[in-house]
Coordinates of C-alpha atoms in Angstrom, one line a residue:
X1 CA 41.8 -37.9 -15.5
X2 CA 38.8 -38.4 -13.3
X3 CA 35.3 -39.1 -14.6
X4 CA 34.0 -35.9 -12.9
X5 CA 36.6 -33.9 -14.8
X6 CA 35.6 -35.5 -18.1
X7 CA 32.0 -34.8 -17.4
X8 CA 32.6 -31.1 -16.6
X9 CA 34.8 -30.9 -19.7
X10 CA 32.0 -32.2 -21.9
X11 CA 29.6 -29.8 -20.3
X12 CA 32.0 -26.9 -21.1
X13 CA 32.2 -28.0 -24.8
X14 CA 28.4 -28.3 -25.0
X15 CA 28.0 -24.9 -23.4
X16 CA 30.0 -23.0 -26.0
X17 CA 28.0 -20.0 -27.2
X18 CA 26.2 -20.1 -30.5
X19 CA 27.3 -18.0 -33.4
X20 CA 26.4 -14.4 -32.7
X21 CA 25.2 -14.1 -36.3
X22 CA 22.3 -16.4 -35.4
X23 CA 21.1 -14.2 -32.6
X24 CA 17.7 -12.6 -33.1
X25 CA 16.1 -9.5 -31.6
X26 CA 16.6 -8.8 -27.9
X27 CA 13.7 -7.6 -25.8
X28 CA 14.2 -4.3 -23.9
X29 CA 14.9 -4.1 -20.2
X30 CA 14.4 -7.8 -19.2
X31 CA 15.3 -8.1 -15.5
X32 CA 13.6 -11.3 -14.6
X33 CA 12.9 -14.4 -16.6
X34 CA 10.0 -16.3 -15.1
X35 CA 9.3 -20.0 -16.0
X36 CA 6.0 -21.4 -14.9
X37 CA 5.7 -25.2 -15.3
X38 CA 2.2 -26.5 -14.5
X39 CA 2.7 -30.2 -14.0
X40 CA 0.3 -32.3 -16.1
X41 CA -1.5 -29.3 -17.6
X42 CA -3.2 -30.4 -20.8
X43 CA -3.5 -27.6 -23.5
X44 CA -7.2 -28.1 -23.9
X45 CA -7.7 -26.8 -20.3
X46 CA -7.0 -23.3 -21.6
X47 CA -9.9 -23.5 -24.0
X48 CA -12.4 -25.6 -22.0
X49 CA -12.0 -23.6 -18.8
X50 CA -11.5 -20.2 -20.4
X51 CA -14.9 -18.9 -19.4
X52 CA -13.9 -19.4 -15.7
X53 CA -10.7 -17.4 -16.0
X54 CA -10.3 -13.8 -15.0
X55 CA -6.8 -13.6 -13.5
X56 CA -3.3 -14.7 -14.6
X57 CA -4.3 -17.4 -17.1
X58 CA -6.8 -15.0 -18.7
X59 CA -4.1 -12.4 -19.1
X60 CA -1.6 -14.8 -20.7
X61 CA -4.3 -16.0 -23.2
X62 CA -5.2 -12.4 -23.9
X63 CA -1.8 -10.8 -24.2
X64 CA 0.6 -13.7 -24.8
X65 CA 2.2 -15.4 -27.7
X66 CA 0.3 -18.7 -27.7
X67 CA 1.4 -21.9 -29.4
X68 CA -1.5 -24.4 -29.5
X69 CA 0.6 -27.0 -31.3
X70 CA 3.3 -27.4 -28.6
X71 CA 4.4 -30.8 -27.4
X72 CA 7.0 -32.8 -25.5
X73 CA 8.9 -34.5 -28.3
X74 CA 9.9 -37.7 -26.6
X75 CA 8.2 -41.0 -25.9
X76 CA 8.3 -41.4 -22.1
X77 CA 6.2 -38.4 -21.0
X78 CA 6.9 -38.3 -17.3
X79 CA 7.7 -35.5 -14.9
X80 CA 11.5 -35.8 -14.8
X81 CA 12.2 -36.1 -18.5
X82 CA 9.6 -33.4 -19.3
X83 CA 11.2 -30.9 -16.9
X84 CA 14.7 -31.8 -18.1
X85 CA 13.7 -30.4 -21.5
X86 CA 12.2 -27.1 -20.4
X87 CA 15.4 -25.1 -19.7
X88 CA 18.1 -27.2 -21.4
X89 CA 16.9 -27.1 -25.0
X90 CA 17.8 -30.9 -25.1
X91 CA 15.7 -34.1 -25.4
X92 CA 15.9 -36.7 -22.6
X93 CA 18.2 -38.9 -24.6
X94 CA 20.7 -36.1 -24.3
X95 CA 19.9 -34.8 -20.9
X96 CA 20.3 -38.3 -19.5
X97 CA 16.9 -38.0 -17.6
X98 CA 14.9 -40.6 -19.5
X99 CA 12.4 -41.2 -16.8
X100 CA 11.6 -40.5 -13.1
X101 CA 13.3 -43.8 -12.3
X102 CA 15.4 -46.1 -14.5
X103 CA 17.5 -49.2 -14.2
X104 CA 21.2 -48.6 -13.4
X105 CA 23.1 -51.5 -15.0
X106 CA 26.2 -50.9 -12.9
X107 CA 24.3 -50.6 -9.6
X108 CA 21.9 -53.4 -10.7
X109 CA 18.9 -51.5 -9.2
X110 CA 16.4 -48.8 -10.1
X111 CA 17.6 -45.3 -9.3
X112 CA 15.7 -42.1 -8.8
X113 CA 16.5 -39.3 -11.2
X114 CA 17.8 -36.8 -8.7
X115 CA 19.0 -39.1 -5.9
X116 CA 22.6 -38.5 -4.7
X117 CA 23.9 -40.3 -1.6
X118 CA 26.6 -37.7 -1.1
X119 CA 24.2 -35.0 0.0
X120 CA 21.5 -34.7 2.7
X121 CA 18.4 -32.5 3.2
X122 CA 19.6 -29.5 5.1
X123 CA 19.5 -29.9 8.8
X124 CA 18.7 -33.6 8.7
X125 CA 20.2 -37.0 8.1
X126 CA 17.7 -37.8 5.4
X127 CA 18.9 -38.2 1.8
X128 CA 19.0 -35.0 -0.3
X129 CA 19.5 -34.7 -4.0
X130 CA 21.4 -33.0 -6.8
X131 CA 21.5 -32.5 -10.5
X132 CA 24.4 -35.0 -10.9
X133 CA 22.5 -37.2 -13.3
X134 CA 21.5 -34.2 -15.5
X135 CA 24.2 -34.3 -18.2
X136 CA 23.7 -30.9 -19.8
X137 CA 23.4 -27.3 -18.7
X138 CA 20.4 -25.1 -18.4
X139 CA 19.4 -21.5 -19.2
X140 CA 20.4 -20.5 -15.6
X141 CA 23.9 -22.0 -16.1
X142 CA 24.3 -20.0 -19.4
X143 CA 23.3 -16.9 -17.5
X144 CA 25.8 -17.7 -14.7
X145 CA 28.5 -18.3 -17.3
X146 CA 28.1 -14.8 -18.6
X147 CA 27.8 -13.2 -15.1
X148 CA 28.1 -15.2 -11.9
X149 CA 26.3 -12.5 -10.0
X150 CA 23.0 -13.2 -11.8
X151 CA 20.6 -15.0 -9.5
X152 CA 19.0 -18.3 -10.4
X153 CA 16.3 -19.7 -8.1
X154 CA 14.0 -22.8 -8.6
X155 CA 11.0 -23.7 -6.5
X156 CA 8.5 -26.6 -6.9
X157 CA 6.3 -28.9 -5.0
X158 CA 8.5 -31.8 -6.3
X159 CA 12.2 -32.2 -5.8
X160 CA 12.8 -33.4 -9.4
X161 CA 11.1 -30.4 -10.9
X162 CA 13.0 -27.9 -8.8
X163 CA 16.4 -29.6 -9.2
X164 CA 16.1 -30.2 -13.0
X165 CA 14.9 -26.7 -13.8
X166 CA 17.5 -25.2 -11.5
X167 CA 20.4 -26.7 -13.5
X168 CA 24.0 -27.4 -12.4
X169 CA 24.7 -24.4 -10.1
X170 CA 21.7 -22.3 -9.1
X171 CA 21.6 -20.0 -6.1
X172 CA 19.0 -22.3 -4.7
X173 CA 16.5 -25.1 -5.4
X174 CA 13.6 -25.7 -3.0
X175 CA 10.8 -28.2 -2.9
X176 CA 8.0 -29.3 -0.5
X177 CA 8.7 -32.0 2.0
X178 CA 5.6 -33.9 3.0
X179 CA 7.3 -35.2 6.2
X180 CA 7.5 -31.8 7.7
X181 CA 5.3 -29.5 5.7
X182 CA 8.2 -27.3 4.9
X183 CA 10.0 -26.3 1.8
X184 CA 13.5 -27.8 1.9
X185 CA 16.8 -28.1 0.0
X186 CA 19.9 -30.2 -0.2
X187 CA 23.5 -29.7 1.1
X188 CA 24.5 -29.8 -2.6
X189 CA 23.3 -26.2 -2.9
X190 CA 24.1 -24.6 0.5
X191 CA 25.0 -25.3 4.1
X192 CA 22.1 -23.4 5.7
X193 CA 18.7 -22.0 4.7
X194 CA 18.3 -18.3 3.8
X195 CA 16.5 -16.2 6.3
X196 CA 13.5 -15.6 3.9
X197 CA 12.9 -19.3 3.6
X198 CA 13.1 -19.9 7.4
X199 CA 10.6 -17.1 7.9
X200 CA 8.3 -18.6 5.3
X201 CA 8.4 -22.1 6.8
X202 CA 7.8 -20.7 10.3
X203 CA 4.3 -19.6 9.2
X204 CA 3.3 -23.3 8.7
X205 CA 1.1 -22.6 5.7
X206 CA -0.2 -26.2 5.2
X207 CA -1.2 -26.6 8.9
X208 CA -3.4 -23.5 8.7
X209 CA -5.9 -25.3 6.5
X210 CA -6.3 -28.3 8.8
X211 CA -9.9 -29.0 9.6
X212 CA -11.3 -27.0 6.7
X213 CA -12.9 -28.2 3.5
X214 CA -12.1 -27.7 -0.2
X215 CA -15.3 -26.4 -1.9
X216 CA -15.9 -25.5 -5.5
X217 CA -15.2 -21.9 -6.4
X218 CA -17.8 -21.9 -9.2
X219 CA -21.5 -22.8 -9.0
X220 CA -22.8 -26.2 -9.8
X221 CA -24.2 -25.0 -13.1
X222 CA -21.0 -23.4 -14.1
X223 CA -19.0 -26.4 -13.1
X224 CA -21.2 -28.8 -15.0
X225 CA -21.0 -26.6 -18.1
X226 CA -17.2 -27.0 -18.3
X227 CA -16.6 -30.4 -16.6
X228 CA -18.3 -33.7 -16.0
X229 CA -20.5 -34.8 -13.2
X230 CA -19.0 -34.6 -9.7
X231 CA -19.9 -38.2 -8.6
X232 CA -18.1 -40.3 -11.1
X233 CA -17.2 -43.6 -9.3
X234 CA -13.7 -44.0 -10.9
X235 CA -12.4 -40.7 -9.4
X236 CA -10.5 -40.3 -6.2
X237 CA -10.6 -43.5 -4.1
X238 CA -13.8 -44.6 -5.7
X239 CA -15.9 -43.7 -2.7
X240 CA -15.5 -40.1 -1.7
X241 CA -15.6 -38.6 -5.2
X242 CA -17.5 -35.4 -4.7
X243 CA -17.0 -32.0 -3.1
X244 CA -16.4 -31.0 -0.4
X245 CA -13.0 -32.6 0.4
X246 CA -12.0 -32.3 4.0
X247 CA -8.4 -31.3 5.1
X248 CA -7.8 -34.0 7.7
X249 CA -5.7 -37.0 8.6
X250 CA -6.3 -40.2 10.5
X251 CA -4.2 -39.0 13.4
X252 CA -6.2 -35.8 13.8
X253 CA -3.0 -33.7 13.3
X254 CA -1.3 -32.1 10.3
X255 CA 1.1 -35.0 9.8
X256 CA 2.8 -36.5 6.7
X257 CA -0.5 -38.0 5.6
X258 CA -2.1 -34.7 5.8
X259 CA 0.8 -33.0 3.9
X260 CA 0.4 -35.5 1.1
X261 CA -3.3 -34.6 0.9
X262 CA -2.4 -30.9 0.9
X263 CA -0.1 -31.5 -2.1
X264 CA -3.2 -32.6 -4.0
X265 CA -5.1 -29.4 -3.5
X266 CA -5.0 -26.0 -5.3
X267 CA -3.3 -24.5 -2.2
X268 CA -0.1 -26.4 -2.9
X269 CA 0.3 -24.1 -5.9
X270 CA -0.7 -21.1 -3.8
X271 CA 2.1 -21.9 -1.3
X272 CA 4.6 -22.3 -4.1
X273 CA 3.7 -19.0 -5.7
X274 CA 3.9 -17.4 -2.2
X275 CA 7.4 -18.8 -1.7
X276 CA 8.2 -17.4 -5.2
X277 CA 7.2 -14.0 -3.9
X278 CA 9.5 -14.5 -0.8
X279 CA 12.4 -15.5 -3.1
X280 CA 11.9 -12.4 -5.2
X281 CA 12.0 -10.2 -2.2
X282 CA 14.6 -12.1 -0.2
X283 CA 17.1 -12.5 -3.1
X284 CA 16.2 -9.1 -4.7
X285 CA 15.5 -10.8 -8.0
X286 CA 14.9 -8.5 -11.0
X287 CA 16.4 -5.4 -9.3
X288 CA 19.2 -4.6 -11.8
X289 CA 19.5 -4.5 -15.6
X290 CA 21.0 -8.0 -16.0
X291 CA 18.3 -10.6 -15.8
X292 CA 17.8 -13.1 -13.0
X293 CA 15.9 -16.4 -13.4
X294 CA 13.0 -17.8 -11.3
X295 CA 11.6 -21.2 -12.2
X296 CA 8.4 -22.2 -10.5
X297 CA 7.1 -25.8 -10.7
X298 CA 3.3 -25.8 -9.9
X299 CA 2.6 -29.5 -9.0
X300 CA -1.0 -29.5 -7.7
X301 CA -2.5 -30.1 -11.2
X302 CA -0.6 -33.4 -11.5
X303 CA -1.8 -34.7 -8.1
X304 CA -5.4 -33.7 -8.7
X305 CA -5.3 -35.0 -12.3
X306 CA -4.0 -38.4 -11.3
X307 CA -6.8 -38.8 -8.7
X308 CA -9.7 -37.3 -10.6
X309 CA -8.8 -37.0 -14.3
X310 CA -9.1 -34.3 -16.9
X311 CA -12.9 -34.3 -17.0
X312 CA -13.4 -33.8 -13.3
X313 CA -14.9 -30.8 -11.4
X314 CA -11.8 -31.0 -9.2
X315 CA -9.4 -30.3 -12.1
X316 CA -11.7 -27.5 -13.2
X317 CA -11.6 -26.0 -9.8
X318 CA -7.8 -26.3 -9.6
X319 CA -7.3 -24.4 -12.9
X320 CA -9.8 -21.7 -12.0
X321 CA -8.1 -21.2 -8.7
X322 CA -4.7 -21.3 -10.3
X323 CA -5.8 -18.5 -12.6
X324 CA -6.7 -16.4 -9.5
X325 CA -3.4 -17.3 -7.8
X326 CA -1.4 -16.3 -10.8
X327 CA -3.3 -13.1 -11.2
X328 CA -2.3 -12.1 -7.6
X329 CA 1.3 -13.3 -8.3
X330 CA 1.5 -11.1 -11.4
X331 CA 0.2 -8.1 -9.3
X332 CA 3.0 -8.8 -6.9
X333 CA 5.5 -8.8 -9.7
X334 CA 4.2 -5.5 -11.0
X335 CA 4.6 -3.9 -7.6
X336 CA 8.1 -5.2 -7.0
X337 CA 9.9 -5.8 -10.3
X338 CA 7.5 -4.2 -12.7
X339 CA 5.9 -6.3 -15.4
X340 CA 7.6 -4.3 -18.1
X341 CA 10.8 -6.0 -16.9
X342 CA 9.5 -9.6 -16.8
X343 CA 9.8 -12.1 -19.6
X344 CA 7.7 -15.2 -18.8
X345 CA 6.7 -18.5 -20.2
X346 CA 4.0 -21.0 -19.1
X347 CA 4.2 -24.6 -20.2
X348 CA 4.0 -28.2 -18.8
X349 CA 6.0 -31.3 -18.5
X350 CA 3.3 -33.6 -19.9
X351 CA -0.4 -34.0 -20.3
X352 CA -2.7 -36.9 -19.1
X353 CA -5.1 -39.5 -20.4
X354 CA -8.8 -39.2 -19.6
X355 CA -10.3 -41.9 -17.3
X356 CA -10.8 -45.1 -19.4
X357 CA -14.3 -45.4 -18.1
X358 CA -15.3 -41.9 -19.3
X359 CA -13.8 -42.7 -22.8
X360 CA -15.9 -46.0 -22.8
X361 CA -19.1 -44.0 -22.1
X362 CA -18.2 -41.9 -25.2
X363 CA -17.9 -45.0 -27.4
X364 CA -14.1 -45.0 -27.5
X365 CA -12.1 -48.2 -27.0
X366 CA -10.2 -47.8 -23.8
X367 CA -9.0 -50.1 -21.0
X368 CA -6.9 -50.5 -17.9
X369 CA -4.1 -53.0 -18.3
X370 CA -1.5 -54.7 -16.3
X371 CA 1.6 -55.6 -18.3
X372 CA 3.4 -57.7 -15.7
X373 CA 1.4 -60.8 -16.4
X374 CA 1.7 -60.5 -20.1
X375 CA 5.4 -60.1 -20.0
X376 CA 6.1 -63.0 -17.7
X377 CA 6.5 -65.3 -20.7
X378 CA 9.3 -63.2 -22.3
X379 CA 12.1 -64.8 -20.2
X380 CA 11.0 -68.3 -21.1
X381 CA 10.6 -67.4 -24.8
X382 CA 14.2 -66.1 -25.0
X383 CA 15.6 -69.1 -23.0
X384 CA 13.8 -71.5 -25.4
X385 CA 15.2 -69.6 -28.4
X386 CA 18.8 -69.1 -27.3
X387 CA 19.2 -71.9 -24.7
X388 CA 20.3 -69.3 -22.1
X389 CA 18.4 -68.3 -18.9
X390 CA 18.1 -64.8 -17.4
X391 CA 18.4 -62.8 -20.6
X392 CA 15.9 -60.3 -19.3
X393 CA 17.6 -58.2 -16.6
X394 CA 14.8 -55.6 -15.9
X395 CA 11.5 -54.2 -17.1
X396 CA 10.3 -50.7 -16.3
X397 CA 8.8 -47.6 -18.0
X398 CA 7.9 -49.3 -21.3
X399 CA 11.5 -50.7 -21.7
X400 CA 13.1 -54.1 -21.6
X401 CA 16.6 -54.1 -20.2
X402 CA 18.4 -57.2 -21.6
X403 CA 21.3 -58.9 -19.8
X404 CA 24.2 -57.6 -21.7
X405 CA 26.7 -59.5 -19.7
X406 CA 25.0 -62.8 -20.4
X407 CA 24.6 -61.9 -24.1
X408 CA 28.3 -61.1 -24.4
X409 CA 29.5 -64.1 -22.5
X410 CA 27.4 -66.4 -24.6
X411 CA 28.6 -64.7 -27.8
X412 CA 25.1 -63.9 -28.9
X413 CA 24.1 -61.1 -31.2
X414 CA 22.5 -58.4 -29.2
X415 CA 20.4 -57.4 -32.2
X416 CA 19.1 -61.0 -32.6
X417 CA 18.0 -61.1 -28.9
X418 CA 16.4 -57.7 -29.3
X419 CA 14.5 -58.8 -32.4
X420 CA 13.3 -62.0 -30.6
X421 CA 12.1 -59.9 -27.6
X422 CA 10.3 -57.5 -30.0
X423 CA 8.6 -60.4 -31.8
X424 CA 7.2 -61.7 -28.5
X425 CA 6.0 -58.2 -27.5
X426 CA 4.2 -57.7 -30.9
X427 CA 2.1 -60.8 -30.1
X428 CA 0.6 -59.2 -27.0
X429 CA -2.9 -57.9 -27.8
X430 CA -2.5 -54.5 -26.2
X431 CA 0.9 -53.7 -27.7
X432 CA 0.7 -51.1 -30.6
X433 CA 4.4 -50.6 -31.5
X434 CA 7.8 -52.0 -30.6
X435 CA 11.2 -50.5 -31.3
X436 CA 14.6 -52.0 -30.6
X437 CA 17.8 -50.1 -29.7
X438 CA 19.5 -51.4 -32.9
X439 CA 16.6 -50.1 -35.0
X440 CA 16.6 -46.7 -33.3
X441 CA 20.3 -46.2 -33.4
X442 CA 20.7 -47.6 -36.9
X443 CA 19.3 -44.8 -39.1
X444 CA 17.2 -41.6 -38.9
X445 CA 13.5 -42.2 -39.3
X446 CA 10.8 -40.1 -40.8
X447 CA 8.3 -41.8 -38.6
X448 CA 7.4 -39.3 -35.8
X449 CA 6.7 -42.1 -33.4
X450 CA 10.1 -43.7 -33.9
X451 CA 11.7 -40.3 -33.6
X452 CA 10.0 -39.7 -30.2
X453 CA 11.4 -43.0 -28.9
X454 CA 14.8 -42.1 -30.3
X455 CA 14.6 -38.8 -28.3
X456 CA 14.1 -41.0 -25.2
X457 CA 17.0 -43.3 -26.0
X458 CA 20.2 -42.8 -23.9
X459 CA 23.3 -44.9 -24.5
X460 CA 23.5 -46.1 -20.9
X461 CA 20.3 -45.3 -19.0
X462 CA 17.8 -46.7 -21.5
X463 CA 16.7 -50.3 -22.1
X464 CA 17.2 -52.3 -25.3
X465 CA 13.6 -52.8 -26.4
X466 CA 10.8 -50.2 -26.2
X467 CA 7.1 -50.9 -26.4
X468 CA 4.0 -48.7 -26.7
X469 CA 0.5 -49.8 -25.6
X470 CA -2.5 -49.1 -27.8
X471 CA -4.1 -45.7 -27.7
X472 CA -6.2 -45.1 -24.6
X473 CA -4.9 -48.1 -22.8
X474 CA -3.8 -47.2 -19.4
X475 CA -1.3 -49.1 -17.2
X476 CA -3.2 -49.3 -14.0
X477 CA -3.3 -51.7 -11.1
X478 CA -6.7 -50.5 -9.9
X479 CA -10.0 -49.1 -11.0
X480 CA -9.6 -45.4 -10.2
X481 CA -7.6 -42.4 -11.4
X482 CA -5.5 -41.9 -14.5
X483 CA -1.9 -41.3 -15.5
X484 CA 0.4 -40.4 -18.4
X485 CA 3.7 -41.6 -19.9
X486 CA 2.9 -42.5 -23.5
X487 CA 3.9 -40.9 -26.8
X488 CA 0.3 -40.2 -27.7
X489 CA -0.9 -36.6 -28.1
X490 CA -3.0 -36.6 -24.9
X491 CA 0.2 -37.2 -22.9
X492 CA 2.7 -35.3 -25.1
X493 CA 0.8 -32.1 -26.0
X494 CA 1.4 -29.2 -23.6
X495 CA 0.4 -25.5 -23.4
X496 CA 3.1 -22.9 -24.4
X497 CA 2.6 -19.2 -23.9
X498 CA 5.4 -16.5 -23.9
X499 CA 4.6 -13.1 -22.4
X500 CA 6.4 -9.8 -22.4
X501 CA 4.9 -6.3 -23.1
X502 CA 7.0 -5.9 -26.2
X503 CA 5.8 -9.2 -27.7
X504 CA 2.8 -9.2 -30.0
X505 CA -0.2 -11.0 -28.6
X506 CA -0.9 -13.7 -31.2
X507 CA -1.7 -17.3 -31.8
X508 CA 1.0 -19.1 -33.7
X509 CA 0.0 -22.0 -36.0
X510 CA 3.6 -23.4 -36.3
X511 CA 4.5 -26.5 -34.3
X512 CA 6.7 -26.0 -31.2
X513 CA 8.5 -28.3 -28.9
X514 CA 9.5 -27.8 -25.2
X515 CA 13.2 -28.0 -26.3
X516 CA 12.5 -24.7 -28.1
X517 CA 11.7 -22.8 -24.8
X518 CA 15.3 -22.3 -23.5
X519 CA 16.8 -21.1 -26.8
X520 CA 13.8 -18.8 -27.3
X521 CA 14.1 -17.3 -23.8
X522 CA 17.9 -16.9 -24.2
X523 CA 17.5 -15.1 -27.5
X524 CA 14.8 -12.7 -26.2
X525 CA 16.8 -11.9 -23.0
X526 CA 20.2 -11.5 -24.8
X527 CA 21.8 -14.6 -23.2
X528 CA 24.2 -16.6 -25.4
X529 CA 22.9 -20.1 -25.7
X530 CA 25.2 -23.2 -26.4
X531 CA 25.7 -23.9 -30.1
X532 CA 24.6 -27.5 -29.8
X533 CA 20.9 -27.7 -28.8
X534 CA 18.0 -29.9 -30.0
X535 CA 15.7 -26.9 -29.8
X536 CA 15.6 -23.7 -31.8
X537 CA 14.5 -20.1 -31.1
X538 CA 10.9 -19.6 -32.0
X539 CA 10.2 -16.7 -34.3
X540 CA 8.1 -14.4 -32.0
X541 CA 6.8 -11.2 -33.4
X542 CA 7.3 -7.9 -31.6
X543 CA 4.6 -5.3 -31.3
X544 CA 4.5 -3.1 -34.4
X545 CA 4.2 0.1 -32.4
X546 CA 5.7 -0.4 -29.0
X547 CA 4.2 1.7 -26.2
X548 CA 6.3 4.8 -25.4
X549 CA 5.0 5.8 -22.0
X550 CA 7.2 5.4 -18.9
X551 CA 7.7 2.0 -17.6
X552 CA 6.0 2.8 -14.3
X553 CA 3.0 4.2 -16.1
X554 CA 2.7 1.0 -18.2
X555 CA 3.1 -1.2 -15.1
X556 CA 0.3 0.8 -13.4
X557 CA -2.0 0.5 -16.5
X558 CA -1.2 -3.2 -17.0
X559 CA -1.5 -4.1 -13.4
X560 CA -3.6 -7.2 -12.7
X561 CA -6.5 -6.3 -10.5
X562 CA -6.1 -8.0 -7.1
X563 CA -9.1 -10.1 -6.6
X564 CA -10.5 -9.9 -3.1
X565 CA -9.9 -12.9 -1.0
X566 CA -8.2 -15.0 -3.7
X567 CA -4.6 -14.8 -2.5
X568 CA -5.0 -18.4 -1.4
X569 CA -3.0 -18.4 1.8
X570 CA -4.0 -17.7 5.4
X571 CA -3.1 -14.5 7.1
X572 CA -4.7 -12.4 4.3
X573 CA -7.7 -10.3 4.3
X574 CA -10.4 -12.4 2.6
X575 CA -12.7 -9.6 1.5
X576 CA -16.1 -10.1 -0.1
X577 CA -17.5 -12.3 -2.9
X578 CA -16.0 -12.2 -6.4
X579 CA -18.2 -12.2 -9.6
X580 CA -17.8 -15.0 -12.1
X581 CA -20.3 -15.2 -15.0
X582 CA -22.3 -12.4 -13.4
X583 CA -22.9 -14.5 -10.3
X584 CA -21.7 -14.0 -6.8
X585 CA -19.2 -16.7 -5.9
X586 CA -17.4 -17.2 -2.6
X587 CA -13.8 -16.1 -3.0
X588 CA -10.7 -18.3 -2.3
X589 CA -10.4 -19.6 1.3
X590 CA -13.9 -18.3 2.3
X591 CA -15.1 -21.2 0.3
X592 CA -13.8 -23.4 3.1
X593 CA -16.5 -24.8 5.4
X594 CA -16.2 -26.9 8.4
X595 CA -18.1 -30.1 8.7
X596 CA -17.7 -31.4 5.1
X597 CA -17.7 -35.0 4.2
X598 CA -14.5 -36.8 5.2
X599 CA -12.0 -37.4 2.4
X600 CA -10.0 -40.6 2.7
X601 CA -6.5 -40.1 1.2
X602 CA -5.1 -43.1 -0.5

């Protein structure tokens, strides 16, 4: 019996439907399930920047089922593990996707979460990718199990986001390729690109912005009222920290350097949403009574957040523009599918820590730290204690991988070596907490922190000792930007909003986890979910008196007003100024101006 057969057999067992008696109410006429994952979106953005919203985010806040206490319930809050939870209902310790990269003991090297040498990017000799390392199924797979004709499409700026949300067998998973400026896919999914994707790529959306500048959409007064000053020295590359940011490259052409810069602007999300529109039209999504699934990973907030931080005017401008882009996308949905037939959710894979220097100005203890130098003595400590060298095999992503072969050959107790490594780590000034594999596997804990590390623990992929830095201590090799990855609330808390016209608009006080998203969507759409999930369906309330007018009338009444000039992509009619806070503001791409200050991409 081959390993692949065993893997598929386990997936089939895990995918057995839940007891029908546990099924809750099903929403009427759901034809399209839409998942919107905004990479690195902190939930406080929805409150802080709300005065600047008037499009899609405003509508979701006004009409959606909002869960302010939602979080990623695992310790290593990174893009891949976060996305692996969204549509599986399982924690990373069960999905197998514990990090973006992890150490493979058999290969004796770090591996990337979606790498797969068996496949290539379509039309190239370059490595492709697949969901082979995802050890569970997704909502799209459950839908396909019931009816193989249901369509499942996943699109994102990042390959790992598209692949992990798409599941085992979607009809397509597409992501942005910075080498070419095109959206691409892997031979795992298909042998050639669909016509609608070829037509989209032929327009060369990123190149159309070359030579322009990224200006603020809001006025200086409005921006300063919701974000920090624009010239903070620890943003960007530490030099060019203020608007405008010029779309350019050192070569003077829209090359790979330029495409990387483009990925860190709001128009990366505009392009992703525009490709979502092309997929809806090209694949005829949402055109029959049985629901299809479209998962969109909006990656620009992550790139901008890493460079400028949560308090920057750049992240404010990104969210305000995303609000407009979503408003236009919802208007497209209304014209094509009809919003009465769309069940959607908006969430994120993780949050982010504020810049340490901003926290310091607020009187909060914060620091940038390098853990390599402080962990250099661990190997010597273990060698001195046990008389054996090379007991540390690898260190990455807050984990110590011990040399299991050497421990076994020397007939040492693995738990003793773990405990000694933990004792060393606890003596490092910036270390807050340490957990060993033996401790985590030994007994259930009521400690939420220990539980979050348990949810990141995989039998093979994880290390043997986990460590957590002190609050507001950022692993950083430089003096600019920020990141995420810890179990603290600023990294783990995420937005969560469900929307459907039959759902009651409300703010729910109960705690929610991202593993609850898939079972909730499945229940609402009438899809049988597996019986063994880490998440649970959330108890959403229906409208007390549902509207009775015809669907097309409701769609017309609920249609999002298309904001002039804010479609975000070239080839559109830009129109005139929009009004924000009663002031005239240049809309969308008309805010581009030539001759702005150069922006050095690092």
